[in-house]
Tab-separated table of C-alpha atoms and ligand atoms in Angstrom:
chain	number	residue	atom	x	y	z
T	337	MET	CA	23.337	-24.036	21.072
T	338	THR	CA	25.985	-24.829	18.520
T	339	ALA	CA	26.122	-22.670	15.454
T	340	LEU	CA	26.608	-24.232	12.079
T	341	SER	CA	28.633	-21.226	11.107
T	342	ARG	CA	30.589	-19.109	13.521
T	343	ARG	CA	30.273	-16.246	11.094
T	344	GLY	CA	26.511	-16.652	10.923
T	345	VAL	CA	26.146	-16.312	14.675
T	346	LEU	CA	28.397	-13.293	14.906
T	347	LYS	CA	26.405	-11.630	12.173
T	348	SER	CA	23.199	-12.481	13.977
T	349	LEU	CA	24.068	-10.462	17.052
T	350	PRO	CA	23.167	-7.018	15.673
T	351	LEU	CA	19.943	-8.444	14.311
T	352	ALA	CA	18.853	-9.826	17.643
T	353	ALA	CA	19.792	-6.636	19.411
T	354	GLY	CA	17.888	-4.601	16.849
T	355	ALA	CA	14.820	-6.729	17.370
T	356	VAL	CA	14.816	-6.021	21.083
T	357	VAL	CA	15.067	-2.301	20.485
T	358	ALA	CA	12.395	-2.393	17.809
T	359	ALA	CA	10.036	-4.116	20.203
T	360	GLY	CA	9.842	-0.816	22.064
T	361	ALA	CA	8.808	-1.156	25.676
T	362	ALA	CA	10.826	-4.309	26.273
T	363	SER	CA	10.620	-5.011	29.971
T	364	PRO	CA	13.884	-5.227	31.914
T	365	PRO	CA	13.518	-8.980	32.487
T	366	ALA	CA	13.159	-9.524	28.736
T	367	ALA	CA	16.196	-7.411	28.018
T	368	ALA	CA	18.216	-9.235	30.650
T	369	ARG	CA	17.132	-12.556	29.223
T	370	GLN	CA	18.274	-11.517	25.744
T	371	ALA	CA	21.668	-10.611	27.140
T	372	ALA	CA	22.078	-13.875	29.041
T	373	ASP	CA	20.941	-16.390	26.431
T	374	PRO	CA	22.528	-17.050	23.078
T	375	PRO	CA	20.632	-15.067	20.453
T	376	PHE	CA	18.344	-16.903	18.103
T	377	PRO	CA	20.536	-17.639	15.080
T	378	GLU	CA	19.683	-15.746	11.917
T	379	PRO	CA	21.476	-15.904	8.575
T	380	GLU	CA	23.639	-12.957	7.599
T	381	THR	CA	21.516	-10.299	5.870
T	382	ARG	CA	22.422	-8.357	2.728
T	383	SER	CA	20.050	-5.546	1.766
T	384	SER	CA	19.656	-3.383	-1.299
T	385	SER	CA	20.951	0.154	-1.041
T	386	PRO	CA	18.168	2.660	-0.395
T	387	ASP	CA	20.125	5.157	-2.537
T	388	THR	CA	20.580	3.063	-5.650
T	389	GLY	CA	17.805	0.505	-5.268
T	390	ARG	CA	20.409	-2.112	-6.060
T	391	LEU	CA	21.682	-5.131	-4.207
T	392	THR	CA	25.088	-5.949	-5.631
T	393	THR	CA	26.583	-8.993	-4.004
T	394	ARG	CA	28.735	-12.027	-4.526
T	395	LEU	CA	27.872	-15.622	-3.720
T	396	THR	CA	30.884	-17.887	-3.859
T	397	VAL	CA	30.145	-21.596	-3.920
T	398	ARG	CA	32.786	-23.891	-2.529
T	399	PHE	CA	33.220	-26.995	-0.440
T	400	THR	CA	33.171	-25.897	3.184
T	401	ASP	CA	33.929	-27.849	6.362
T	402	LEU	CA	31.050	-27.261	8.753
T	403	ASP	CA	30.221	-28.558	12.188
T	404	VAL	CA	26.686	-29.764	11.701
T	405	PRO	CA	24.987	-30.023	15.089
T	406	GLY	CA	24.213	-33.592	16.012
T	407	VAL	CA	26.095	-34.901	13.010
T	408	GLY	CA	29.661	-33.658	13.250
T	409	ARG	CA	32.114	-32.355	10.729
T	410	VAL	CA	30.810	-32.283	7.180
T	411	SER	CA	32.356	-31.180	3.938
T	412	THR	CA	29.591	-29.752	1.789
T	413	ARG	CA	28.885	-27.243	-0.991
T	414	THR	CA	27.779	-23.905	0.431
T	415	TYR	CA	26.999	-20.349	-0.528
T	416	GLU	CA	29.526	-18.118	1.197
T	417	GLY	CA	30.562	-20.803	3.677
T	418	THR	CA	27.258	-20.943	5.536
T	419	VAL	CA	24.060	-23.000	5.693
T	420	PRO	CA	21.780	-21.394	4.772
T	421	GLY	CA	23.377	-18.739	2.586
T	422	PRO	CA	22.908	-15.037	3.331
T	423	THR	CA	19.391	-13.618	3.386
T	424	LEU	CA	18.954	-11.164	0.521
T	425	ARG	CA	16.502	-8.283	1.011
T	426	VAL	CA	15.141	-6.076	-1.774
T	427	HIS	CA	12.162	-3.832	-2.486
T	428	PRO	CA	9.796	-3.777	-5.457
T	429	GLY	CA	11.530	-1.789	-8.206
T	430	ASP	CA	15.018	-2.796	-7.025
T	431	SER	CA	17.637	-4.707	-8.986
T	432	LEU	CA	19.454	-7.778	-7.760
T	433	ASP	CA	22.966	-8.055	-9.157
T	434	ILE	CA	24.583	-11.278	-8.022
T	435	THR	CA	27.977	-12.527	-9.090
T	436	GLN	CA	28.513	-16.203	-8.464
T	437	VAL	CA	31.956	-17.703	-8.383
T	438	ASN	CA	32.028	-21.452	-8.870
T	439	ALA	CA	34.962	-22.509	-6.716
T	440	LEU	CA	34.007	-26.186	-6.854
T	441	PRO	CA	36.392	-28.685	-8.448
T	442	ALA	CA	35.893	-29.903	-12.008
T	443	ASN	CA	33.066	-32.365	-12.533
T	444	GLY	CA	34.250	-35.941	-12.230
T	445	ASP	CA	31.721	-37.126	-14.781
T	446	ALA	CA	33.008	-35.167	-17.737
T	447	THR	CA	30.336	-36.237	-20.184
T	448	HIS	CA	26.820	-37.519	-19.840
T	449	GLU	CA	24.563	-38.960	-22.459
T	450	GLU	CA	21.132	-38.706	-20.896
T	451	MET	CA	19.770	-35.398	-19.646
T	452	ASN	CA	17.463	-37.102	-17.135
T	453	LEU	CA	20.167	-38.960	-15.257
T	454	PRO	CA	21.664	-36.903	-12.406
T	455	HIS	CA	25.026	-35.475	-13.424
T	456	HIS	CA	27.554	-32.643	-13.109
T	457	PHE	CA	27.229	-32.102	-9.364
T	458	ASN	CA	29.719	-29.231	-9.463
T	459	SER	CA	27.783	-27.148	-11.985
T	460	PHE	CA	24.909	-24.932	-10.933
T	461	ASN	CA	22.931	-21.794	-11.742
T	462	LEU	CA	20.548	-19.593	-9.761
T	463	HIS	CA	16.777	-19.689	-9.363
T	464	THR	CA	14.883	-16.941	-7.530
T	465	HIS	CA	12.096	-19.272	-6.417
T	466	GLY	CA	8.623	-17.751	-6.530
T	467	MET	CA	9.628	-14.391	-7.898
T	468	HIS	CA	7.627	-12.923	-10.759
T	469	VAL	CA	10.618	-11.879	-12.857
T	470	ASP	CA	12.124	-12.428	-16.304
T	471	PRO	CA	12.994	-16.136	-16.763
T	472	THR	CA	15.427	-15.489	-19.627
T	473	GLY	CA	18.823	-13.952	-20.350
T	474	GLU	CA	20.869	-13.233	-17.255
T	475	ALA	CA	17.815	-13.113	-14.981
T	476	ASP	CA	15.965	-16.081	-13.391
T	477	ASN	CA	17.165	-18.325	-16.196
T	478	VAL	CA	17.560	-21.923	-15.049
T	479	PHE	CA	18.811	-23.102	-18.434
T	480	ARG	CA	22.182	-21.488	-17.782
T	481	VAL	CA	25.128	-23.569	-16.583
T	482	PHE	CA	27.732	-22.120	-14.241
T	483	GLU	CA	30.817	-24.284	-14.732
T	484	PRO	CA	33.605	-24.657	-12.179
T	485	ALA	CA	36.198	-21.922	-12.518
T	486	ALA	CA	38.873	-24.620	-12.732
T	487	VAL	CA	37.360	-25.815	-16.015
T	488	ARG	CA	36.363	-22.440	-17.338
T	489	GLY	CA	39.905	-21.152	-16.931
T	490	THR	CA	38.877	-17.909	-15.241
T	491	ALA	CA	37.926	-16.909	-11.727
T	492	ALA	CA	35.460	-14.359	-13.096
T	493	GLY	CA	32.008	-15.042	-11.790
T	494	TYR	CA	28.698	-15.614	-13.482
T	495	ARG	CA	26.413	-12.657	-13.203
T	496	THR	CA	22.684	-12.785	-12.498
T	497	ARG	CA	20.681	-9.592	-12.861
T	498	VAL	CA	17.069	-9.605	-11.754
T	499	ASP	CA	14.871	-6.526	-12.000
T	500	VAL	CA	12.115	-6.742	-9.410
T	501	PRO	CA	8.918	-5.227	-10.858
T	502	VAL	CA	7.557	-2.185	-9.041
T	503	ASN	CA	4.315	-4.077	-8.387
T	504	HIS	CA	6.016	-7.268	-7.172
T	505	PRO	CA	4.294	-8.754	-4.097
T	506	ALA	CA	6.162	-8.095	-0.869
T	507	GLY	CA	6.858	-11.393	0.814
T	508	THR	CA	9.082	-14.385	1.454
T	509	TYR	CA	10.935	-16.081	-1.392
T	510	TRP	CA	14.155	-18.060	-1.613
T	511	TYR	CA	17.048	-18.826	-3.919
T	512	HIS	CA	18.718	-22.104	-4.754
T	513	PRO	CA	20.600	-23.777	-7.600
T	514	HIS	CA	18.464	-25.233	-10.402
T	515	HIS	CA	20.876	-26.932	-12.779
T	516	HIS	CA	18.966	-29.964	-14.047
T	517	GLY	CA	20.816	-33.039	-12.786
T	518	SER	CA	22.541	-31.551	-9.743
T	519	THR	CA	19.794	-29.649	-7.927
T	520	ALA	CA	18.871	-32.329	-5.376
T	521	THR	CA	22.494	-33.011	-4.465
T	522	GLN	CA	23.304	-29.337	-3.969
T	523	VAL	CA	20.152	-28.423	-2.026
T	524	LEU	CA	20.588	-31.486	0.231
T	525	GLY	CA	24.068	-30.157	0.945
T	526	GLY	CA	22.638	-26.844	2.143
T	527	MET	CA	22.742	-24.600	-0.906
T	528	ALA	CA	19.740	-22.341	-0.308
T	529	GLY	CA	19.046	-18.886	1.049
T	530	VAL	CA	16.084	-16.676	1.860
T	531	LEU	CA	15.033	-13.813	-0.404
T	532	VAL	CA	12.800	-11.182	1.119
T	533	VAL	CA	10.874	-8.585	-0.840
T	534	GLU	CA	10.007	-5.814	1.593
T	535	GLY	CA	6.946	-3.663	1.027
T	536	ASP	CA	3.391	-2.780	1.907
T	537	VAL	CA	2.640	-5.705	4.215
T	538	ASP	CA	5.615	-4.787	6.400
T	539	GLU	CA	4.155	-1.333	6.979
T	540	VAL	CA	0.919	-2.598	8.509
T	541	PRO	CA	1.344	-1.174	12.050
T	542	GLU	CA	0.708	-4.467	13.853
T	543	ILE	CA	3.233	-6.232	11.604
T	544	ALA	CA	5.777	-3.422	11.798
T	545	ALA	CA	5.597	-3.730	15.586
T	546	ALA	CA	6.210	-7.470	15.531
T	547	ARG	CA	9.666	-8.940	15.755
T	548	GLU	CA	10.537	-10.536	12.422
T	549	VAL	CA	12.081	-13.995	12.479
T	550	VAL	CA	13.438	-15.868	9.463
T	551	VAL	CA	12.905	-19.614	9.874
T	552	CYS	CA	14.807	-21.300	7.054
T	553	VAL	CA	14.377	-25.067	7.362
T	554	SER	CA	17.212	-26.953	5.687
T	555	GLU	CA	17.296	-30.684	5.063
T	556	LEU	CA	20.760	-32.209	4.925
T	557	LYS	CA	21.670	-35.772	3.984
T	558	VAL	CA	24.951	-36.447	5.730
T	559	SER	CA	26.877	-39.698	5.734
T	560	GLY	CA	30.512	-40.284	6.604
T	561	GLY	CA	31.354	-36.608	6.843
T	562	ARG	CA	29.910	-35.678	3.482
T	563	VAL	CA	26.697	-35.270	1.545
T	564	PRO	CA	26.793	-38.000	-1.077
T	565	ASP	CA	26.213	-37.017	-4.682
T	566	LEU	CA	23.108	-38.475	-6.279
T	567	THR	CA	25.000	-41.149	-8.211
T	568	SER	CA	22.391	-43.871	-7.803
T	569	HIS	CA	18.676	-43.787	-7.129
T	570	GLY	CA	18.856	-45.197	-3.611
T	571	VAL	CA	21.852	-43.243	-2.370
T	572	TYR	CA	19.853	-41.258	0.222
T	573	ASP	CA	17.476	-44.048	1.256
T	574	GLY	CA	19.389	-45.192	4.318
T	575	ILE	CA	20.418	-41.714	5.501
T	576	ALA	CA	18.145	-39.927	7.960
T	577	SER	CA	17.583	-36.284	7.107
T	578	THR	CA	19.078	-33.680	9.424
T	579	PHE	CA	16.712	-30.729	9.740
T	580	LEU	CA	18.187	-27.394	10.749
T	581	VAL	CA	16.613	-23.999	11.309
T	582	ASN	CA	18.983	-21.235	10.219
T	583	GLY	CA	21.789	-23.787	10.425
T	584	VAL	CA	21.039	-24.904	13.975
T	585	LYS	CA	19.276	-28.009	15.236
T	586	ASN	CA	16.121	-27.091	17.156
T	587	PRO	CA	17.212	-23.566	18.177
T	588	VAL	CA	15.491	-21.778	21.048
T	589	LEU	CA	13.420	-18.671	20.412
T	590	THR	CA	11.763	-16.667	23.164
T	591	ILE	CA	8.501	-14.775	23.110
T	592	ALA	CA	6.608	-12.917	25.849
T	593	PRO	CA	3.023	-13.805	26.732
T	594	GLY	CA	0.846	-11.673	24.495
T	595	GLU	CA	3.722	-10.731	22.191
T	596	ILE	CA	3.211	-11.189	18.457
T	597	GLN	CA	6.073	-12.243	16.211
T	598	ARG	CA	6.126	-12.494	12.444
T	599	TRP	CA	7.814	-15.669	11.202
T	600	ARG	CA	8.926	-16.204	7.601
T	601	ILE	CA	9.065	-19.995	7.304
T	602	VAL	CA	10.847	-21.508	4.291
T	603	ASN	CA	11.002	-25.214	3.457
T	604	ALA	CA	14.448	-25.235	1.867
T	605	GLY	CA	14.518	-29.030	1.787
T	606	ALA	CA	14.555	-31.302	-1.237
T	607	LEU	CA	12.765	-34.458	-0.164
T	608	THR	CA	10.535	-33.830	2.864
T	609	ALA	CA	7.290	-31.881	3.246
T	610	HIS	CA	6.540	-30.412	6.665
T	611	PHE	CA	3.217	-30.439	8.459
T	612	LEU	CA	3.849	-27.442	10.660
T	613	SER	CA	2.281	-27.446	14.088
T	614	LEU	CA	2.855	-25.263	17.152
T	615	ALA	CA	0.649	-26.955	19.713
T	616	GLY	CA	-0.413	-24.733	22.592
T	617	GLN	CA	0.221	-21.433	20.788
T	618	GLU	CA	-1.795	-19.232	18.460
T	619	MET	CA	-0.671	-19.131	14.847
T	620	HIS	CA	-2.240	-16.896	12.184
T	621	GLN	CA	-1.213	-17.260	8.552
T	622	ILE	CA	-0.763	-13.974	6.670
T	623	ALA	CA	0.873	-15.134	3.426
T	624	CYS	CA	1.483	-18.196	1.291
T	625	ASP	CA	4.447	-18.457	-1.100
T	626	GLY	CA	5.160	-14.729	-0.807
T	627	VAL	CA	1.633	-13.537	-1.553
T	628	THR	CA	-0.181	-11.790	1.281
T	629	PHE	CA	-3.702	-12.780	2.344
T	630	MET	CA	-6.571	-10.272	2.649
T	631	GLU	CA	-6.699	-10.943	6.408
T	632	PRO	CA	-4.947	-13.189	8.936
T	633	VAL	CA	-6.270	-16.743	9.062
T	634	ALA	CA	-6.012	-18.652	12.340
T	635	THR	CA	-4.465	-22.068	11.862
T	636	THR	CA	-3.550	-25.096	13.938
T	637	GLY	CA	-1.414	-26.716	11.266
T	638	LEU	CA	0.003	-26.006	7.832
T	639	THR	CA	1.330	-28.177	5.045
T	640	LEU	CA	4.616	-26.801	3.786
T	641	PRO	CA	5.837	-28.686	0.726
T	642	MET	CA	9.455	-28.601	-0.368
T	643	GLY	CA	10.008	-25.122	-1.777
T	644	GLY	CA	6.920	-23.643	-0.096
T	645	ARG	CA	6.855	-20.662	2.285
T	646	VAL	CA	4.358	-19.384	4.818
T	647	ASP	CA	4.361	-16.157	6.786
T	648	VAL	CA	2.636	-16.472	10.144
T	649	LEU	CA	1.949	-14.278	13.143
T	650	VAL	CA	2.657	-16.201	16.333
T	651	LYS	CA	1.140	-14.978	19.567
T	652	GLY	CA	2.814	-15.930	22.831
T	653	GLY	CA	0.387	-17.732	25.126
T	654	ARG	CA	0.864	-19.278	28.572
T	655	PRO	CA	4.467	-19.345	29.794
T	656	GLY	CA	6.189	-22.615	29.048
T	657	THR	CA	8.131	-24.472	26.402
T	658	TYR	CA	6.586	-25.363	23.072
T	659	GLN	CA	7.744	-27.040	19.864
T	660	LEU	CA	7.345	-26.128	16.241
T	661	THR	CA	7.146	-29.561	14.658
T	662	GLY	CA	7.736	-30.462	11.029
T	663	GLY	CA	7.904	-33.780	9.173
T	664	GLY	CA	6.050	-35.481	12.025
T	665	PRO	CA	4.987	-34.735	15.629
T	666	SER	CA	8.377	-35.893	16.918
T	667	GLN	CA	10.301	-33.803	14.405
T	668	HIS	CA	11.197	-30.721	16.440
T	669	LEU	CA	12.263	-27.817	14.247
T	670	LEU	CA	12.310	-25.000	16.778
T	671	THR	CA	11.714	-24.594	20.511
T	672	LEU	CA	9.589	-21.633	21.543
T	673	VAL	CA	9.916	-20.508	25.155
T	674	VAL	CA	7.124	-18.248	26.384
T	675	THR	CA	8.537	-16.199	29.232
T	676	GLY	CA	8.852	-12.725	30.697
T	677	ALA	CA	6.446	-9.889	31.410
T	678	ALA	CA	3.169	-10.046	29.540
T	679	ARG	CA	2.702	-7.707	26.619
T	680	SER	CA	-0.356	-6.605	24.781
T	681	MET	CA	-0.029	-6.705	21.019
T	682	ALA	CA	-2.800	-6.803	18.448
T	683	LEU	CA	-3.367	-8.752	15.262
T	684	PRO	CA	-4.081	-6.707	12.140
T	685	ALA	CA	-7.703	-6.823	11.026
T	686	ALA	CA	-6.961	-6.418	7.332
T	687	LEU	CA	-3.916	-6.912	5.104
T	688	PRO	CA	-2.842	-5.417	1.754
T	689	GLY	CA	-3.270	-8.787	0.079
T	690	ARG	CA	-3.808	-9.960	-3.472
T	691	PRO	CA	-7.515	-10.734	-3.972
T	692	PRO	CA	-8.006	-14.474	-4.523
T	693	GLU	CA	-9.841	-14.030	-7.803
T	694	LEU	CA	-9.383	-14.732	-11.491
T	695	PRO	CA	-11.988	-14.702	-14.282
T	696	GLU	CA	-13.508	-17.875	-15.713
T	697	PRO	CA	-10.923	-19.910	-17.615
T	698	THR	CA	-11.014	-20.154	-21.397
T	699	ARG	CA	-8.580	-23.027	-21.676
T	700	ARG	CA	-8.008	-26.179	-19.660
T	701	ARG	CA	-5.178	-28.663	-19.382
T	702	THR	CA	-4.325	-31.702	-17.326
T	703	LEU	CA	-0.854	-32.776	-16.286
T	704	THR	CA	-0.078	-36.075	-14.615
T	705	PHE	CA	2.850	-36.879	-12.328
T	706	ARG	CA	3.720	-40.490	-12.929
T	707	SER	CA	6.558	-42.703	-11.811
T	708	TYR	CA	7.476	-45.944	-13.559
T	709	GLU	CA	9.477	-48.241	-11.330
T	710	ASN	CA	12.212	-50.617	-12.458
T	711	VAL	CA	11.913	-49.853	-16.147
T	712	PHE	CA	15.568	-49.133	-16.798
T	713	SER	CA	18.780	-50.971	-16.093
T	714	GLY	CA	21.621	-49.274	-14.277
T	715	ALA	CA	21.846	-46.988	-11.265
T	716	PHE	CA	18.558	-45.200	-11.986
T	717	PRO	CA	15.906	-47.851	-12.650
T	718	ASN	CA	12.857	-45.573	-12.330
T	719	ALA	CA	11.403	-43.053	-14.737
T	720	TYR	CA	9.820	-39.909	-13.291
T	721	ARG	CA	7.647	-38.135	-15.810
T	722	ILE	CA	5.037	-35.457	-16.271
T	723	LEU	CA	2.487	-36.445	-18.854
T	724	GLY	CA	0.639	-33.668	-20.619
T	725	ASP	CA	-2.470	-33.234	-22.717
T	726	GLY	CA	-3.008	-35.712	-25.480
T	727	GLU	CA	0.003	-37.760	-24.603
T	728	THR	CA	-0.608	-41.485	-24.443
T	729	PRO	CA	1.877	-43.231	-22.239
T	730	PRO	CA	2.658	-46.835	-23.061
T	731	ALA	CA	0.260	-49.207	-21.329
T	732	ASP	CA	3.269	-50.948	-19.887
T	733	ALA	CA	6.370	-48.859	-19.557
T	734	ARG	CA	8.455	-51.906	-18.764
T	735	GLY	CA	11.097	-52.286	-21.394
T	736	GLY	CA	10.957	-48.586	-22.151
T	737	ARG	CA	14.150	-46.805	-22.880
T	738	GLN	CA	15.512	-43.554	-21.548
T	739	ASP	CA	15.112	-42.002	-24.947
T	740	THR	CA	11.397	-42.650	-25.392
T	741	ALA	CA	9.473	-39.506	-26.144
T	742	TRP	CA	6.694	-39.846	-23.568
T	743	GLY	CA	6.891	-37.085	-21.061
T	744	ARG	CA	10.605	-36.831	-21.460
T	745	TYR	CA	12.220	-33.610	-20.352
T	746	SER	CA	14.549	-31.935	-22.762
T	747	PRO	CA	15.663	-28.327	-22.550
T	748	ASP	CA	15.089	-28.135	-26.312
T	749	LEU	CA	11.472	-29.271	-26.177
T	750	VAL	CA	8.581	-27.021	-25.155
T	751	ASN	CA	6.029	-29.122	-23.255
T	752	GLN	CA	3.496	-26.397	-22.436
T	753	ARG	CA	2.929	-23.140	-24.270
T	754	VAL	CA	0.990	-20.547	-22.268
T	755	ARG	CA	-0.363	-17.306	-23.714
T	756	LEU	CA	0.054	-14.191	-21.584
T	757	GLY	CA	-3.233	-12.778	-20.325
T	758	GLU	CA	-5.292	-15.903	-21.009
T	759	VAL	CA	-6.959	-17.476	-17.968
T	760	GLU	CA	-6.420	-21.212	-17.846
T	761	GLU	CA	-7.528	-23.933	-15.494
T	762	TRP	CA	-5.009	-26.659	-14.816
T	763	THR	CA	-5.528	-29.941	-13.049
T	764	VAL	CA	-2.370	-31.648	-11.843
T	765	VAL	CA	-2.865	-35.322	-11.036
T	766	ASN	CA	-0.562	-37.443	-8.919
T	767	ASP	CA	-1.207	-41.045	-9.879
T	768	SER	CA	1.793	-42.421	-8.019
T	769	HIS	CA	1.564	-44.879	-5.190
T	770	ALA	CA	0.243	-43.893	-1.824
T	771	HIS	CA	3.320	-42.421	-0.152
T	772	SER	CA	4.777	-40.521	-3.075
T	773	HIS	CA	4.495	-36.772	-2.626
T	774	HIS	CA	4.964	-34.617	-5.672
T	775	PRO	CA	4.918	-30.884	-4.963
T	776	PHE	CA	4.065	-29.021	-8.167
T	777	HIS	CA	6.128	-25.873	-8.778
T	778	LEU	CA	5.642	-23.376	-11.585
T	779	HIS	CA	8.283	-20.755	-12.305
T	780	THR	CA	7.632	-17.072	-13.106
T	781	ASN	CA	3.882	-16.901	-12.313
T	782	HIS	CA	1.818	-17.643	-9.239
T	783	PHE	CA	-1.366	-19.666	-9.681
T	784	LEU	CA	-4.625	-19.579	-7.776
T	785	LEU	CA	-5.362	-22.904	-6.083
T	786	THR	CA	-9.123	-23.518	-6.236
T	787	ALA	CA	-9.547	-27.205	-5.382
T	788	VAL	CA	-7.723	-30.166	-3.851
T	789	ASP	CA	-8.959	-33.645	-4.783
T	790	ASN	CA	-11.870	-31.916	-6.568
T	791	ARG	CA	-13.059	-30.330	-3.321
T	792	ARG	CA	-13.299	-26.581	-3.768
T	793	LEU	CA	-11.471	-24.381	-1.274
T	794	ALA	CA	-13.709	-21.932	0.601
T	795	THR	CA	-11.106	-19.275	-0.218
T	796	PRO	CA	-8.721	-19.911	-3.116
T	797	ILE	CA	-5.017	-19.389	-2.294
T	798	TRP	CA	-2.158	-18.047	-4.427
T	799	HIS	CA	0.768	-20.462	-4.640
T	800	ASP	CA	3.903	-21.088	-6.618
T	801	THR	CA	4.383	-24.524	-5.068
T	802	VAL	CA	1.659	-26.892	-3.917
T	803	ALA	CA	1.601	-30.426	-2.571
T	804	VAL	CA	-0.283	-32.785	-4.862
T	805	PRO	CA	-1.692	-35.539	-2.618
T	806	PRO	CA	-0.771	-39.137	-3.449
T	807	LYS	CA	-3.408	-40.592	-5.775
T	808	GLY	CA	-5.019	-37.137	-5.756
T	809	SER	CA	-5.070	-33.863	-7.640
T	810	VAL	CA	-4.952	-30.094	-7.380
T	811	THR	CA	-6.845	-27.629	-9.570
T	812	PHE	CA	-5.809	-24.046	-10.115
T	813	ARG	CA	-6.342	-21.039	-12.328
T	814	LEU	CA	-3.391	-19.383	-14.015
T	815	ARG	CA	-3.052	-16.073	-15.804
T	816	ALA	CA	0.529	-15.638	-16.933
T	817	GLU	CA	1.588	-12.028	-17.180
T	818	ASP	CA	4.418	-9.695	-18.118
T	819	PHE	CA	7.223	-12.083	-19.090
T	820	THR	CA	7.675	-14.158	-22.241
T	821	GLY	CA	10.208	-16.891	-22.799
T	822	ARG	CA	11.054	-20.406	-21.736
T	823	SER	CA	10.601	-21.271	-18.100
T	824	MET	CA	9.989	-24.386	-16.003
T	825	LEU	CA	7.451	-26.465	-14.186
T	826	HIS	CA	8.454	-29.500	-12.196
T	827	CYS	CA	8.150	-31.701	-9.172
T	828	HIS	CA	9.839	-30.078	-6.170
T	829	GLN	CA	10.802	-33.431	-4.737
T	830	LEU	CA	14.136	-32.524	-6.232
T	831	GLN	CA	15.391	-36.052	-6.787
T	832	HIS	CA	12.300	-36.681	-8.919
T	833	GLY	CA	13.057	-33.427	-10.758
T	834	ASP	CA	16.636	-34.419	-11.493
T	835	GLU	CA	15.400	-37.817	-12.713
T	836	GLY	CA	13.059	-36.230	-15.246
T	837	MET	CA	9.898	-34.925	-13.555
T	838	MET	CA	10.366	-31.586	-15.242
T	839	GLN	CA	8.871	-29.714	-18.170
T	840	VAL	CA	9.600	-26.622	-20.197
T	841	VAL	CA	6.809	-24.058	-20.204
T	842	GLU	CA	7.030	-21.267	-22.719
T	843	TYR	CA	5.166	-18.028	-22.073
T	844	VAL	CA	4.146	-16.399	-25.352
T	845	ASN	CA	2.324	-13.269	-26.452
L	773	CU	CU1	7.809	-35.933	-7.560
């Protein structure tokens, strides 16, 4: 096993050792095995102080030379020199206080005229994906721009302060840059990290007894020792994605027969959805997008769109070697080796979940993801748009210009205004051609998915990101709460987002 970051592996040692101890009656063979094999790689962890309830940390972004397994030496933008960045752990009621230093060089493209053409690949900001927190000011505000220190003339960092509400769901979230125009480029270079909110679900005895494993799936686009900037629409077309789990290609994890592990799986990719499968082993989903279910749900496969997370309990079955597969059956993300003395661990019967219920909606809206191909001249010939209520797109977009008003994203334009407390029903339609996936992501509030392609779910599911099937639709209920101000909704195929599939949503009282 080759580590993407030497530092990451060193930091992972105490974690792995702790997991063995926490497992209690680990049999001698299991302990010996842990000592002999390289530990499963985990990102460095930074936790809030139990005394102050504060996680004060620094995330420096710079070009870093990494040895990417199976690819070779790559110069790419990273958080703290690692892919993924450190895992941040907080509790409900805590404060996150992050200082980001932008140690990237000045942007080569000094000016840009059109907001919806990718640009300024060395500017960023910070999004706490999925968290129900303030989207304004110095909090989860994706309208901010963190310029390179070289341009700004000071090495002082940009500060992000996020107060986690005391009733925030405990679960798996993540952070990544969200500067419109450079998000795809930066995430495809590995800028992403896991954010864990610890809480009630972790205290369920069966879950507390289970070894916890972070599975952060990165998607890198590497060519010629670098991750190309998104300077033309097709720049990534000929480059196969490199998928890494915690910075390592197909790392090996061990589990005993009968042992239960709790995996926090994050799709930290920009372009590829995963269809997770762990053939031959039991998998029980306990949370989606950070929100815990009412009870575990046995599953044989899960769709994990870009930006989505699932928490699952995996139960070791017959000894042998198994694969967690992703983009397709041949896409091995992680190797699970079932070995050692059998253990007897139980699944929880009930979970402290959020009930999948909202009252009848009093307002409805429909949004449509639409792509117009070859309508512009230049490096970005396609238009990616979200069309809202009452908007009539041109019958033929051909000949349209970048500055047409239809569905055009502008940070100064509010596309959707949502009143706090009001229950709405939204239908998001994907009318793009058959292979175009558009994951819908809403910032600040979770929504309750009730139907896919007009077929009602037996049990609705809370999401912040959901795959909208090609030529299909999703329907959900939304009740925005607690936070007013301008926020975002967009396609989480991040290249589409950077090319305009993005809207401003304003939460109002
Ligand atoms: Cu899209």
